[in-house]
Amino acid sequence: NILVNKALVCKIADFGLARIIEDNEYTAREGAKFPIKWTAPEAINYGSFTIKSDVWSFGVLLTEIISYGRTPYPGMTNPEVIRSLEKGYRMQRLDSCPTELYEIMMECWKNKPEDRPTFDYLQSVLEDFYTATESQYQQQP
């Protein structure tokens, strides 16, 4: 869950699936359930969770933020999402989403985990993005 206050500050609020990962990878136990629409393909298919699968999920989180909480992949069932991702489908850019931000999301959704950015890189790029666009988002009196 993401909490958003009036100043548009976002805070992650649900750590129900959080795990301590000691060797850079967490393998889900057989029969484990997880939220398909937020989960990277390698985690869906092999139960393999890494920091790079978290990057994928972060890209999905960005769509939730830009859409004010809309569920990802609207109108699609979990099996449809899985089949679509296997064919290379990615969510389309919303009209309300700046092209530059969508490009960041697409980087997060690269098929190969090793091709996805690091969180350090994402933090740097998003800080620059915020600085470049903050005047557009100042609250009006």
Tab-separated table of C-alpha atoms in Angstrom:
chain	number	residue	atom	x	y	z
A	1	ASN	CA	0.000	0.000	0.000
A	2	ILE	CA	1.146	3.510	-0.748
A	3	LEU	CA	-0.001	6.418	1.385
A	4	VAL	CA	-0.135	9.815	-0.355
A	5	ASN	CA	-0.603	13.009	1.661
A	6	LYS	CA	-1.835	16.434	0.502
A	7	ALA	CA	1.732	17.479	-0.350
A	8	LEU	CA	1.941	14.412	-2.630
A	9	VAL	CA	4.502	12.722	-0.379
A	10	CYS	CA	4.301	8.957	-0.930
A	11	LYS	CA	5.118	6.393	1.749
A	12	ILE	CA	5.248	2.632	1.370
A	13	ALA	CA	2.982	1.248	4.070
A	14	ASP	CA	2.658	-2.518	3.676
A	15	PHE	CA	5.558	-4.872	4.175
A	16	GLY	CA	3.511	-8.075	4.272
A	17	LEU	CA	5.731	-9.734	1.649
A	18	ALA	CA	9.008	-8.321	2.981
A	19	ARG	CA	11.822	-10.815	3.555
A	20	ILE	CA	15.445	-10.604	4.614
A	21	ILE	CA	17.566	-11.665	1.659
A	22	GLU	CA	21.047	-12.826	2.575
A	23	ASP	CA	22.404	-14.025	-0.783
A	24	ASN	CA	20.808	-11.453	-3.120
A	25	GLU	CA	17.958	-13.806	-3.980
A	26	TYR	CA	14.832	-15.054	-2.269
A	27	THR	CA	13.099	-18.141	-3.626
A	28	ALA	CA	9.416	-18.406	-2.788
A	29	ARG	CA	8.297	-21.663	-1.250
A	30	GLU	CA	6.055	-23.864	-3.342
A	31	GLY	CA	2.450	-22.709	-3.261
A	32	ALA	CA	3.358	-19.185	-2.140
A	33	LYS	CA	0.962	-16.500	-3.333
A	34	PHE	CA	2.048	-13.056	-4.444
A	35	PRO	CA	0.494	-10.117	-6.306
A	36	ILE	CA	0.908	-11.020	-9.983
A	37	LYS	CA	0.361	-7.528	-11.397
A	38	TRP	CA	3.279	-6.159	-9.379
A	39	THR	CA	5.599	-9.129	-9.787
A	40	ALA	CA	8.482	-9.458	-12.254
A	41	PRO	CA	8.247	-12.260	-14.834
A	42	GLU	CA	11.181	-14.227	-13.380
A	43	ALA	CA	9.524	-14.124	-9.961
A	44	ILE	CA	6.188	-15.261	-11.415
A	45	ASN	CA	7.751	-18.067	-13.453
A	46	TYR	CA	10.518	-19.283	-11.145
A	47	GLY	CA	9.754	-17.840	-7.695
A	48	SER	CA	13.076	-15.990	-7.909
A	49	PHE	CA	12.987	-12.613	-6.153
A	50	THR	CA	15.982	-10.263	-6.307
A	51	ILE	CA	16.599	-6.539	-6.032
A	52	LYS	CA	16.025	-6.435	-9.803
A	53	SER	CA	12.553	-7.952	-9.405
A	54	ASP	CA	11.945	-5.197	-6.850
A	55	VAL	CA	12.941	-2.672	-9.535
A	56	TRP	CA	10.225	-4.144	-11.786
A	57	SER	CA	7.679	-3.714	-8.986
A	58	PHE	CA	8.866	-0.146	-8.443
A	59	GLY	CA	8.062	0.590	-12.086
A	60	VAL	CA	4.533	-0.691	-11.465
A	61	LEU	CA	4.333	1.482	-8.347
A	62	LEU	CA	5.146	4.518	-10.499
A	63	THR	CA	2.070	3.772	-12.634
A	64	GLU	CA	-0.052	3.624	-9.496
A	65	ILE	CA	1.262	6.994	-8.373
A	66	ILE	CA	0.761	8.690	-11.739
A	67	SER	CA	-2.767	7.233	-12.035
A	68	TYR	CA	-3.757	8.159	-8.448
A	69	GLY	CA	-4.052	4.551	-7.356
A	70	ARG	CA	-5.499	2.787	-10.372
A	71	THR	CA	-4.864	-0.956	-10.327
A	72	PRO	CA	-2.172	-1.901	-12.865
A	73	TYR	CA	-3.176	-3.656	-16.091
A	74	PRO	CA	-6.802	-2.494	-15.855
A	75	GLY	CA	-9.308	-4.920	-17.310
A	76	MET	CA	-6.800	-7.782	-17.402
A	77	THR	CA	-6.944	-10.917	-15.274
A	78	ASN	CA	-3.787	-12.312	-13.684
A	79	PRO	CA	-3.456	-15.075	-16.330
A	80	GLU	CA	-3.895	-12.460	-19.081
A	81	VAL	CA	-1.148	-10.337	-17.537
A	82	ILE	CA	1.218	-13.324	-17.401
A	83	ARG	CA	0.560	-14.282	-21.037
A	84	SER	CA	0.874	-10.668	-22.193
A	85	LEU	CA	4.175	-10.122	-20.378
A	86	GLU	CA	5.564	-13.300	-21.949
A	87	LYS	CA	4.766	-11.768	-25.357
A	88	GLY	CA	6.567	-8.522	-24.458
A	89	TYR	CA	3.530	-6.418	-23.530
A	90	ARG	CA	4.080	-3.447	-21.216
A	91	MET	CA	1.498	-1.035	-19.854
A	92	GLN	CA	0.928	1.951	-22.096
A	93	ARG	CA	1.804	5.496	-21.103
A	94	LEU	CA	-1.121	7.392	-19.612
A	95	ASP	CA	-1.810	10.881	-20.941
A	96	SER	CA	-1.060	12.215	-17.449
A	97	CYS	CA	2.389	10.567	-17.428
A	98	PRO	CA	5.338	12.617	-18.683
A	99	THR	CA	7.238	10.835	-21.442
A	100	GLU	CA	10.458	11.027	-19.421
A	101	LEU	CA	8.833	9.257	-16.473
A	102	TYR	CA	7.371	6.585	-18.744
A	103	GLU	CA	10.850	5.947	-20.135
A	104	ILE	CA	12.019	5.304	-16.563
A	105	MET	CA	9.147	2.836	-16.093
A	106	MET	CA	10.088	1.038	-19.300
A	107	GLU	CA	13.672	0.700	-18.020
A	108	CYS	CA	12.267	-0.946	-14.886
A	109	TRP	CA	10.308	-3.398	-17.050
A	110	LYS	CA	13.180	-4.722	-19.136
A	111	ASN	CA	12.771	-8.444	-19.674
A	112	LYS	CA	16.261	-9.369	-18.472
A	113	PRO	CA	16.718	-8.470	-14.797
A	114	GLU	CA	20.354	-7.505	-15.363
A	115	ASP	CA	19.225	-4.871	-17.890
A	116	ARG	CA	17.064	-3.076	-15.326
A	117	PRO	CA	18.468	-0.038	-13.515
A	118	THR	CA	19.667	-0.032	-9.925
A	119	PHE	CA	17.778	1.800	-7.204
A	120	ASP	CA	20.748	4.159	-6.847
A	121	TYR	CA	20.383	5.079	-10.500
A	122	LEU	CA	16.603	5.459	-10.177
A	123	GLN	CA	16.993	7.725	-7.152
A	124	SER	CA	19.416	9.944	-9.037
A	125	VAL	CA	17.257	10.127	-12.169
A	126	LEU	CA	14.060	10.768	-10.209
A	127	GLU	CA	15.714	13.506	-8.137
A	128	ASP	CA	16.801	15.185	-11.376
A	129	PHE	CA	13.306	14.689	-12.818
A	130	TYR	CA	11.738	16.253	-9.726
A	131	THR	CA	14.101	19.227	-9.826
A	132	ALA	CA	13.355	19.803	-13.503
A	133	THR	CA	9.569	19.582	-13.072
A	134	GLU	CA	8.838	20.707	-9.495
A	135	SER	CA	7.469	24.106	-10.555
A	136	GLN	CA	4.681	22.278	-12.424
A	137	TYR	CA	3.629	20.541	-9.220
A	138	GLN	CA	3.717	23.392	-6.710
A	139	GLN	CA	0.419	23.600	-4.879
A	140	GLN	CA	-1.654	26.579	-5.892
A	141	PRO	CA	-2.879	28.954	-3.132
